[in-house]
Coordinates of C-alpha atoms and ligand atoms in Angstrom, one line a residue:
X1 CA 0.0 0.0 0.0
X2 CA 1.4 3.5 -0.8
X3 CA 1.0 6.1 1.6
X4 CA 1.5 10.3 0.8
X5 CA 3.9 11.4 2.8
X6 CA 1.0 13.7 4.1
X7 CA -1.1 11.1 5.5
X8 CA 2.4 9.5 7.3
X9 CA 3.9 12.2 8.7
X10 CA 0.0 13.2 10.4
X11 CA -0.3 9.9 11.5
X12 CA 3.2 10.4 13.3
X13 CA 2.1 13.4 14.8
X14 CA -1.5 12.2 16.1
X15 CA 0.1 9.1 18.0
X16 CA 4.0 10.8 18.6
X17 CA 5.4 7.1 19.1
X18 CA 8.7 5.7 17.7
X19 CA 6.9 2.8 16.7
X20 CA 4.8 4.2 14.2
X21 CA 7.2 6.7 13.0
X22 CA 9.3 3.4 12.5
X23 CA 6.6 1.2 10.3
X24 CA 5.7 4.4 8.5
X25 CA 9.0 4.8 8.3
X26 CA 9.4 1.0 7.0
X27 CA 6.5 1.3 4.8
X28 CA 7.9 4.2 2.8
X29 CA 11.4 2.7 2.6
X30 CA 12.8 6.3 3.1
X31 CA 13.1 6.9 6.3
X32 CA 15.3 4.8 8.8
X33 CA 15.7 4.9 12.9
X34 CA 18.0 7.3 12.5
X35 CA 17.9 11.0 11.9
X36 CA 20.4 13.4 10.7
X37 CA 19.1 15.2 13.4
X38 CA 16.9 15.7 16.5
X39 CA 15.5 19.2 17.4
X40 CA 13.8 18.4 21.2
X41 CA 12.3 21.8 21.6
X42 CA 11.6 22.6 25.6
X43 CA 11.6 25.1 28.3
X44 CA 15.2 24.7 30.0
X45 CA 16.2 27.6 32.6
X46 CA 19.8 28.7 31.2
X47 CA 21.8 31.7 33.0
X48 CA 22.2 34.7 30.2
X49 CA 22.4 37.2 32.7
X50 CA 25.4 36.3 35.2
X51 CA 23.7 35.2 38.2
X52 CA 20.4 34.9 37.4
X53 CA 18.1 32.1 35.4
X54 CA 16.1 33.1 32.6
X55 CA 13.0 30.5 31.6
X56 CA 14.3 30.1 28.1
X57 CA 12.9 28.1 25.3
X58 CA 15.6 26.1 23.7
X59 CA 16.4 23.7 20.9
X60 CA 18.1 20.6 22.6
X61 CA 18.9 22.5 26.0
X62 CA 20.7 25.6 24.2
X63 CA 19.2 28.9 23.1
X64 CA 20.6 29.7 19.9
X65 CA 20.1 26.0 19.2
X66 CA 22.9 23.7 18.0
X67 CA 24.8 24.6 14.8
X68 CA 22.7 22.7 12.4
X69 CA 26.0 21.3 9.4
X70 CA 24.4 19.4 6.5
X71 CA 26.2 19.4 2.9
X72 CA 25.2 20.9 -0.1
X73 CA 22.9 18.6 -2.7
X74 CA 22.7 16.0 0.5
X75 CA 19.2 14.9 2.0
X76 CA 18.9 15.9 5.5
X77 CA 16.0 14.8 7.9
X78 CA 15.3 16.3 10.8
X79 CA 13.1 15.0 13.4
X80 CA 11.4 17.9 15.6
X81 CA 9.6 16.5 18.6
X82 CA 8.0 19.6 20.8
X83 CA 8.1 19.6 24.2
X84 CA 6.7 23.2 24.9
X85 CA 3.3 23.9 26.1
X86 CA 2.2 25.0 22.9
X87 CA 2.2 24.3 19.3
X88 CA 4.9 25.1 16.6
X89 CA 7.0 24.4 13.3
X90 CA 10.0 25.1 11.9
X91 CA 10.9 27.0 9.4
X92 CA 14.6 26.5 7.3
X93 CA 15.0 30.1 6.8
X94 CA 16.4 30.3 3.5
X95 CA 16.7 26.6 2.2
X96 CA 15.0 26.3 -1.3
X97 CA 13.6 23.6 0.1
X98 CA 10.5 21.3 -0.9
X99 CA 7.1 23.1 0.1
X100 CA 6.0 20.5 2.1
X101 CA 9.4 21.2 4.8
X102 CA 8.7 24.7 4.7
X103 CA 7.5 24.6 8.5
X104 CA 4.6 27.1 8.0
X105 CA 1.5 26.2 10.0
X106 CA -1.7 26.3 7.9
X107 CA -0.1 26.7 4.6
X108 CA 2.7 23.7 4.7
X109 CA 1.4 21.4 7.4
X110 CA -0.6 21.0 9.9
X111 CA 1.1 22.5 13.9
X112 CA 3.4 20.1 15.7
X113 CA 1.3 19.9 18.6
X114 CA 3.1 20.0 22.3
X115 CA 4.3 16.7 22.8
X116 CA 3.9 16.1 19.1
X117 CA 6.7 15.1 16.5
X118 CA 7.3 16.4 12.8
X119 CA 9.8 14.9 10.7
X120 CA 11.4 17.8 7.7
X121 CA 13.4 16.0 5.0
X122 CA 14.8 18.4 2.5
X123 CA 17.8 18.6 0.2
X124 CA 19.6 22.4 0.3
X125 CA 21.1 22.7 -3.2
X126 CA 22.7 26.3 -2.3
X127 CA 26.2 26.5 0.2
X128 CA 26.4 29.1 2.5
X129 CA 24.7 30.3 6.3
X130 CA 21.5 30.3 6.7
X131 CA 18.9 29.6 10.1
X132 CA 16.0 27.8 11.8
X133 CA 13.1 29.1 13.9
X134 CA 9.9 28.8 14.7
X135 CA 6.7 29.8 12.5
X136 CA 3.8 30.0 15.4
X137 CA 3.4 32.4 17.5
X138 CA 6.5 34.1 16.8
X139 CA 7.1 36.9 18.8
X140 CA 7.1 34.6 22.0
X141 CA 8.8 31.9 20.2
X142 CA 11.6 33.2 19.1
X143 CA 12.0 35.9 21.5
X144 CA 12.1 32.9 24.0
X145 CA 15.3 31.8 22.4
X146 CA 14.0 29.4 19.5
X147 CA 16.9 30.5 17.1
X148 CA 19.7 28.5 15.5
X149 CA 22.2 28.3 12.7
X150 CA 22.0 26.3 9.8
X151 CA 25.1 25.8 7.7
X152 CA 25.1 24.0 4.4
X153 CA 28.9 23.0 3.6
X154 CA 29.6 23.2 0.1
X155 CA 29.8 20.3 -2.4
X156 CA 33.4 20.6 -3.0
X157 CA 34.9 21.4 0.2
X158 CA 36.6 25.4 0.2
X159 CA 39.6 25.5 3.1
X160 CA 39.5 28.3 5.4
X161 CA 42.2 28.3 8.4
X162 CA 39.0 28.5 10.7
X163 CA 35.5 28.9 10.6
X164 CA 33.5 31.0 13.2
X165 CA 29.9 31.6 13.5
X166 CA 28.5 34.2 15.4
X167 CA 24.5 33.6 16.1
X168 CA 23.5 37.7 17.5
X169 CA 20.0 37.6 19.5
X170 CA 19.5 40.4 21.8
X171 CA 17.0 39.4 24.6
X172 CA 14.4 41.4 26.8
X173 CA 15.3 40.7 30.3
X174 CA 14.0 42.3 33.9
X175 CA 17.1 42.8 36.2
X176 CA 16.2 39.1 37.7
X177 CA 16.4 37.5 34.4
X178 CA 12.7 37.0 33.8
X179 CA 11.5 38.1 30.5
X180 CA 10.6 41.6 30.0
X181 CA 7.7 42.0 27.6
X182 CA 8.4 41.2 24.0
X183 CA 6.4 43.5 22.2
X184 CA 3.8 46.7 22.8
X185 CA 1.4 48.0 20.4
X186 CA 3.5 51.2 20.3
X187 CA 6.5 49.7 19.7
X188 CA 4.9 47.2 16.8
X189 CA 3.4 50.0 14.8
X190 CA 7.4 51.5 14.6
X191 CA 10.4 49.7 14.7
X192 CA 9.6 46.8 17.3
X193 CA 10.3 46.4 20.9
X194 CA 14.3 46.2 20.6
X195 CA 15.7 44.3 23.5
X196 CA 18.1 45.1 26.8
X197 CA 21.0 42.3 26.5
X198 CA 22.9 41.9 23.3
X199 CA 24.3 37.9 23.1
X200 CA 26.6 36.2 20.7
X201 CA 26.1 32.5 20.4
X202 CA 24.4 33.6 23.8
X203 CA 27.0 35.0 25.7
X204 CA 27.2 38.7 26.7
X205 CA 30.6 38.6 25.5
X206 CA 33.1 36.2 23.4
X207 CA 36.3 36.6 22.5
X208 CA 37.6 34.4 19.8
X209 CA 41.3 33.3 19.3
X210 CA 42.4 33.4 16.2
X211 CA 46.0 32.2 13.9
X212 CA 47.9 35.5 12.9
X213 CA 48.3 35.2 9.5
X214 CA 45.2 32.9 8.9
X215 CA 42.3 33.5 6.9
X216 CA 39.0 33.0 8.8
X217 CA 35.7 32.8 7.5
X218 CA 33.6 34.7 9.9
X219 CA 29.4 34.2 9.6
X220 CA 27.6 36.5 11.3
X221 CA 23.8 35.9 11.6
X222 CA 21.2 38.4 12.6
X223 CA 19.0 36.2 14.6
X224 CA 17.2 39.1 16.7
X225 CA 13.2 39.9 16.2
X226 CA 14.2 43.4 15.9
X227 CA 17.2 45.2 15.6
X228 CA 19.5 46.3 12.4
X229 CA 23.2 45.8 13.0
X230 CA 25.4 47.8 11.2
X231 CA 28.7 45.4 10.9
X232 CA 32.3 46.5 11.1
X233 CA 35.7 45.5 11.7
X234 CA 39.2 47.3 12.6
X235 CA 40.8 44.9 10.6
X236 CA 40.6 44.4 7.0
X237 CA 37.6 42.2 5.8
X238 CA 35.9 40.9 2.9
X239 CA 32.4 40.3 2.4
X240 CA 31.8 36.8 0.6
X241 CA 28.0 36.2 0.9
X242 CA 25.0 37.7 1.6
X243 CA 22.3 35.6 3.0
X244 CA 24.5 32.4 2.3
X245 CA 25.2 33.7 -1.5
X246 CA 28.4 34.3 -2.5
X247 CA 28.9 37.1 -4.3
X248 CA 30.0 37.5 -8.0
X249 CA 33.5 39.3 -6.1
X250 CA 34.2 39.5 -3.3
X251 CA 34.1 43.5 -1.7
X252 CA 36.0 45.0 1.2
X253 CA 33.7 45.7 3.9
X254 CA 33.2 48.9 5.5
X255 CA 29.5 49.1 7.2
X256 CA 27.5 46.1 6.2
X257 CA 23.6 46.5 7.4
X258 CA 22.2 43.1 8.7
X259 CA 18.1 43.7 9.3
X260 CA 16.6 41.0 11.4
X261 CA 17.2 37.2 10.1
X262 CA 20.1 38.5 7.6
X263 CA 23.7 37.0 7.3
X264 CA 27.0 38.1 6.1
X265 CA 30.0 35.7 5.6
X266 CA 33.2 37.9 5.8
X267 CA 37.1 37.2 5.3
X268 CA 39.4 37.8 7.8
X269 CA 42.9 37.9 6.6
X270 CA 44.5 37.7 10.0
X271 CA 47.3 40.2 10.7
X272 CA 50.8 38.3 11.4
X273 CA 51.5 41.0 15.0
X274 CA 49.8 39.9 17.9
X275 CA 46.8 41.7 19.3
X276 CA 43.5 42.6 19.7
X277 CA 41.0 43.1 16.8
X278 CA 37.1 43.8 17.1
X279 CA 34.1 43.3 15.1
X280 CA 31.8 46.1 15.5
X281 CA 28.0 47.7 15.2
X282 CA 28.5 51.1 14.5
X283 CA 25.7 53.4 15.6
X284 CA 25.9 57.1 14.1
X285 CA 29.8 57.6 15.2
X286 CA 29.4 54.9 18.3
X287 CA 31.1 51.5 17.6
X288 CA 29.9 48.6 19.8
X289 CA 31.7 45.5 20.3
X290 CA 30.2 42.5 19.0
X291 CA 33.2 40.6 19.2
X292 CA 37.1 40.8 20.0
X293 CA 39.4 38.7 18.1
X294 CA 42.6 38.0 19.7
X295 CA 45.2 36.8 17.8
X296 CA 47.8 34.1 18.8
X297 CA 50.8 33.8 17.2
X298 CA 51.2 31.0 14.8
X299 CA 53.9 30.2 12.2
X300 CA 51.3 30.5 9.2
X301 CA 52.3 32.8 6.3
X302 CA 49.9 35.2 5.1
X303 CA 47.9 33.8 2.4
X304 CA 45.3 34.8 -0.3
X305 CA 41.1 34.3 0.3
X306 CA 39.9 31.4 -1.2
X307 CA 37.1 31.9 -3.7
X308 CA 33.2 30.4 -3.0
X309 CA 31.7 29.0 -5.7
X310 CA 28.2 30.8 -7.2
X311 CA 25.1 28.9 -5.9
X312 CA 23.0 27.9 -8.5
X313 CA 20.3 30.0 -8.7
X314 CA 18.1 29.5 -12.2
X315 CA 19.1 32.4 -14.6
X316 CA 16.3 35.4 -15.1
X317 CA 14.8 35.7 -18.2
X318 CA 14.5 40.0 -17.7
X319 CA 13.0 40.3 -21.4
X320 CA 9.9 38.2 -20.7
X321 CA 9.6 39.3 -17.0
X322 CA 5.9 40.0 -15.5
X323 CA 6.0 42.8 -12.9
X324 CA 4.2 42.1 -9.5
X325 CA 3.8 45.3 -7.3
X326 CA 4.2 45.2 -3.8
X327 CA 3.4 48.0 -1.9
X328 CA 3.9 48.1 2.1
X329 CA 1.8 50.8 3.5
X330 CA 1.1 51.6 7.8
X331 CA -2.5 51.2 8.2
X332 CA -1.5 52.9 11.6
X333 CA -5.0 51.9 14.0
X334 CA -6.0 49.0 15.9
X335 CA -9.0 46.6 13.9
X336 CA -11.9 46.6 15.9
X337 CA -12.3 43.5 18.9
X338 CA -12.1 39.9 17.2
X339 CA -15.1 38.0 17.5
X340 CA -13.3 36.3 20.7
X341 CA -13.3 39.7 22.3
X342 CA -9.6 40.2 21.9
X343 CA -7.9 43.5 19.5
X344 CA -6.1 42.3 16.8
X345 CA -3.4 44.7 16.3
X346 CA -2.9 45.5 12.3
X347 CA -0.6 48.3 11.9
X348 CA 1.0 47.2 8.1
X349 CA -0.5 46.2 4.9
X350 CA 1.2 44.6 1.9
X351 CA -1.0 45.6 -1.5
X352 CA -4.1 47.1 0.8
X353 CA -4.2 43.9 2.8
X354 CA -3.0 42.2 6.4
X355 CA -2.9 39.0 7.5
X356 CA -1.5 38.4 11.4
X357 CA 0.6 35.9 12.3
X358 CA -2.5 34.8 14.9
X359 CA -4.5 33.9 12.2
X360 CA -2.2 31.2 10.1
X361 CA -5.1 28.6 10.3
X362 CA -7.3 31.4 8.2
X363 CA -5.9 31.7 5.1
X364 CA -6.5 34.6 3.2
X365 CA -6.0 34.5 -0.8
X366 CA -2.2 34.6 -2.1
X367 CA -0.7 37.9 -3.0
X368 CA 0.1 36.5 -6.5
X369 CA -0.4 33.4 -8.6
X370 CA 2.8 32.7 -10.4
X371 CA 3.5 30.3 -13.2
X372 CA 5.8 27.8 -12.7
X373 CA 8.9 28.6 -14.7
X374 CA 8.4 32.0 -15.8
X375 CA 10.5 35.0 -14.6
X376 CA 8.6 38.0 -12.3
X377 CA 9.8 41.4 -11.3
X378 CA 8.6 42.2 -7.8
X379 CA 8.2 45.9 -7.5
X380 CA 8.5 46.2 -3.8
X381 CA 7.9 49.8 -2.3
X382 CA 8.8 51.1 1.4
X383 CA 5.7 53.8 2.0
X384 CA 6.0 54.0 5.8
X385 CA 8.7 55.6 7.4
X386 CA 10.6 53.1 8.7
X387 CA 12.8 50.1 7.7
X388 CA 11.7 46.5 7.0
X389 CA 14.0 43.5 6.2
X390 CA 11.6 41.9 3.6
X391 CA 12.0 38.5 3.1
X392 CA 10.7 35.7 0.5
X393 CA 10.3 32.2 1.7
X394 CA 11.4 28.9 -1.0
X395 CA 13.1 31.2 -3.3
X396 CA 16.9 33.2 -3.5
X397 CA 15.8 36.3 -5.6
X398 CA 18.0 38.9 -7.4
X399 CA 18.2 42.4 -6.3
X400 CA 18.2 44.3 -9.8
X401 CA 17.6 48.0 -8.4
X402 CA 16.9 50.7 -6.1
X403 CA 16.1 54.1 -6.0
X404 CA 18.2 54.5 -3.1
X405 CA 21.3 52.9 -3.4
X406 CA 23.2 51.9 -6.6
X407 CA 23.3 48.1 -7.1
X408 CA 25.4 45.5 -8.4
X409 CA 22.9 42.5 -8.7
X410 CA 22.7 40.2 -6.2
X411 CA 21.7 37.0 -4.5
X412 CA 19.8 36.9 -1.0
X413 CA 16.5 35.9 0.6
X414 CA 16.0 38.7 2.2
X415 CA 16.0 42.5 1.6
X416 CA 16.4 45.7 3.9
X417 CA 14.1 48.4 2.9
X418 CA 14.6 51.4 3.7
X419 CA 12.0 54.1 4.6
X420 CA 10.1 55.3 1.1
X421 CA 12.3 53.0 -0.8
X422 CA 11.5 51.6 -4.0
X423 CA 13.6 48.4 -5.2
X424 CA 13.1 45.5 -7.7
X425 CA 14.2 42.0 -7.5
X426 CA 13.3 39.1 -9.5
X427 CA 12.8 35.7 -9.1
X428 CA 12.1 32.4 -11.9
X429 CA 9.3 30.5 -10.1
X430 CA 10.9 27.3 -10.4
X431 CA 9.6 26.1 -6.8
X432 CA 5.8 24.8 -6.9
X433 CA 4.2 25.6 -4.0
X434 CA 2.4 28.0 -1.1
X435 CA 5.4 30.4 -0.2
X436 CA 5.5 33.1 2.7
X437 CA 6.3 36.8 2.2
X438 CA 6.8 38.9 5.5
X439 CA 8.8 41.4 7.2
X440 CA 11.4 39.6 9.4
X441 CA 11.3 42.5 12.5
X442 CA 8.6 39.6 13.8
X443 CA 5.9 42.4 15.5
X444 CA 5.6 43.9 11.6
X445 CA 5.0 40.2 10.7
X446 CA 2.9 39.8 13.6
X447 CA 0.6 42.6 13.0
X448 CA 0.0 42.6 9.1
X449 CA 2.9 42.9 6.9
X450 CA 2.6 38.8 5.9
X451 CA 1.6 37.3 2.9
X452 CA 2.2 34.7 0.6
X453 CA 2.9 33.7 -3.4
X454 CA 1.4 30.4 -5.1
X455 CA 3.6 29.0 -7.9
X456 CA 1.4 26.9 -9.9
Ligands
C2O501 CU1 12.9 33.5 8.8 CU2 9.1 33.3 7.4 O1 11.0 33.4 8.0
CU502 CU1 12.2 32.1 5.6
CU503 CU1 8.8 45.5 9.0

């Protein structure tokens, strides 16, 4: 008897046992016992704050979770079983993935239900950084700690002397550790609640050793709800990717913006005298420390940066593009009380319309039907008067213009608008499915600017 996938992986979730996930398993001849990975999502009290215990939410005991490492063009599977009191999925932010492992509740699959399992197979046919989270309830989810890296190792292996990966989440805490509120209608209808304790990889501070005269490859992830970090370094740097895409060649860095859920993989080409080097946010003409590298001497000799090779990303075909308009407006008021006598807070609109991240089980029509195959220009515009990383699910799209900035055509999932700007990027719609569209600062997403493509 054939089973859909569908039907198997509900039946997993409705009973949660080994044993059926086993003989489903057996049944389909895909799956084994084993997993690539487990993700056991949970409450675990973890000290962020010296001397005090926060109630985090964490994948495996950690917040950010474990560094997720799967190759290039190599199934993974990864079995999610969800110990929290509430329901979730996970989303492969990123990944040009299958629809089906997309981890959005209501469009991909069904919720994981606490004390439920979900098992995501996917292939990741693009190298480079990318991240996990949480698709439910987001604000409290992820604000909670439910972040982590993924990284997808490229086919033919590229040597760096060392390969750091800095995960940056900043958390609301009270002076006791407890959580401080996550969000406030105020702060939702601007720029977000931003939050009191910076972390890298969850620490207030890190210092990283590194080989003078190495070259590191440094990933830095913007896993916060919220804030922009504007990266720096006193030492030279190159920036290799964007949102896990190498770029055509390789550019010295000098402030590189990272909106919420954006990466950047830079080049370090360690200096050969000891010292003391930091990577920076600069604010205006503040520079804060994200993190000090120290280096050690070592006997290497200076060497060149090796090159990435491009991800595959299907070529445009710009002549026989159709342009979609997007327009992202502040609708600026509170919707009247929900029929359970609660407000639903829409301050954003994409194309005249919201949809809330509380309402994934009511699925409102897609923003556009696209054919499968064909090449679209997405005319995004910024009309409010503040910033929005903007951000595609399924799909790595090229960023052809801007009124603001001068371009050189690039790869990346994700797209920092800023206020009353106008850009276009273009996608082929090779990727059949139900794909989100959002705003990654979470409370935007949360209260309206969400919506999604079909690709028929
Ligand atoms: Cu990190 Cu819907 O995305
Ligand atoms: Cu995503
Ligand atoms: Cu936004």
């Amino acid at each position: 008897m054939k089973i859909s996938r569908r039907r198997c992986l509900q039946g997993v979730i409705a009973a949660s046992s080994s044993m059926l996930l086993s003989s489903c398993a057996s049944r389909r001849g895909i799956l084994g016992d084993t997993y690539d990975y487990e993700l056991v999502l949970a409450e675990t009290p973890l000290t962020l704050k010296p001397r005090t215990v926060t109630p985090a939410w964490t994948f495996n005991g950690q917040a950010p979770g474990p560094v997720l490492r799967v190759k290039q063009n190599q199934p993974v599977r990864i079995l999610v079983r969800n110990h929290l009191p509430e329901a979730t999925t996970i989303h492969w932010h990123g990944i040009r993935l299958n629809n089906a492992a997309d981890g959005v509740p209501g469009l991909t699959q069904e919720p994981i239900p606490s004390g439920g399992t979900f098992v995501y197979e996917f292939t990741c046919p693009d190298a480079g950084t990318f991240w996990y989270h949480p698709h439910m309830n987001s604000v409290v989810q992820l604000s909670r700690g439910l972040v982590g890296l993924l990284i997808v190792d490229e086919e033919e292996p590229v040597h760096f002397d060392q390969d750091v990966a800095l995960a940056l989440k900043d958390w609301h805490l009270h002076e006791d550790g407890s959580f401080a509120p996550f969000t406030s209608h105020r702060a939702a209808a601007r720029t977000g609640t931003l939050g009191n304790f910076p972390t890298v990889n969850g620490k207030p501070e890190l210092r990283v050793p590194v080989l003078a005269g190495s070259v590191v490859r440094l990933r830095l992830a913007n896993l916060d709800n919220t804030r922009v970090f504007n990266i720096g370094a006193d030492l030279p740097a190159q920036v290799l990717a964007v949102e896990g895409n190498p770029l055509a060649e390789p550019e010295p860095l000098t402030t590189h913006p990272l909106g919420a859920g954006m990466r950047v993989d830079l080049a370090i080409q360690v200096p050969t005298t000891p010292g003391v080097h930091h990577i920076v946010d600069r604010k205006g003409s503040f520079e804060f420390t994200i993190c000090e590298l120290e280096v050690i001497p070592s006997g290497l000799l200076p060497r060149s940066v090796p090159k990435l090779p491009l991800n595959p990303i299907p070529a445009l075909d710009l002549a026989n593009a159709k342009r979609i308009p997007l327009v992202f407006e502040w609708a600026g008021a509170l919707s009247p009380v929900n029929h359970h006598g609660e407000v639903d807070a829409i301050f954003w609109t994409i194309n005249k319309r919201a949809w809330s991240d509380h309402s994934h089980m009511h699925l409102p029509e897609p923003l556009a039907v696209l054919k499968r195959g064909e090449t679209y220009i997405f005319e995004l515009h910024n009309a409010t008067p503040h910033h929005h990383p903007i951000h595609l699910h399924g799909f790595t799209f090229t960023v052809l213009k801007s009124n603001q900035r001068e371009i050189k055509p690039y790869h990346t999932d994700t797209i920092l608008l800023e206020k009353n700007e106008r850009a276009e990027v273009a996608i082929v719609a090779d990727n059949p499915g139900d794909w989100m569209f959002h705003c990654h600062v979470i409370e935007h997403m949360d209260t309206g600017l969400m919506g999604y493509i079909r690709v028929t």
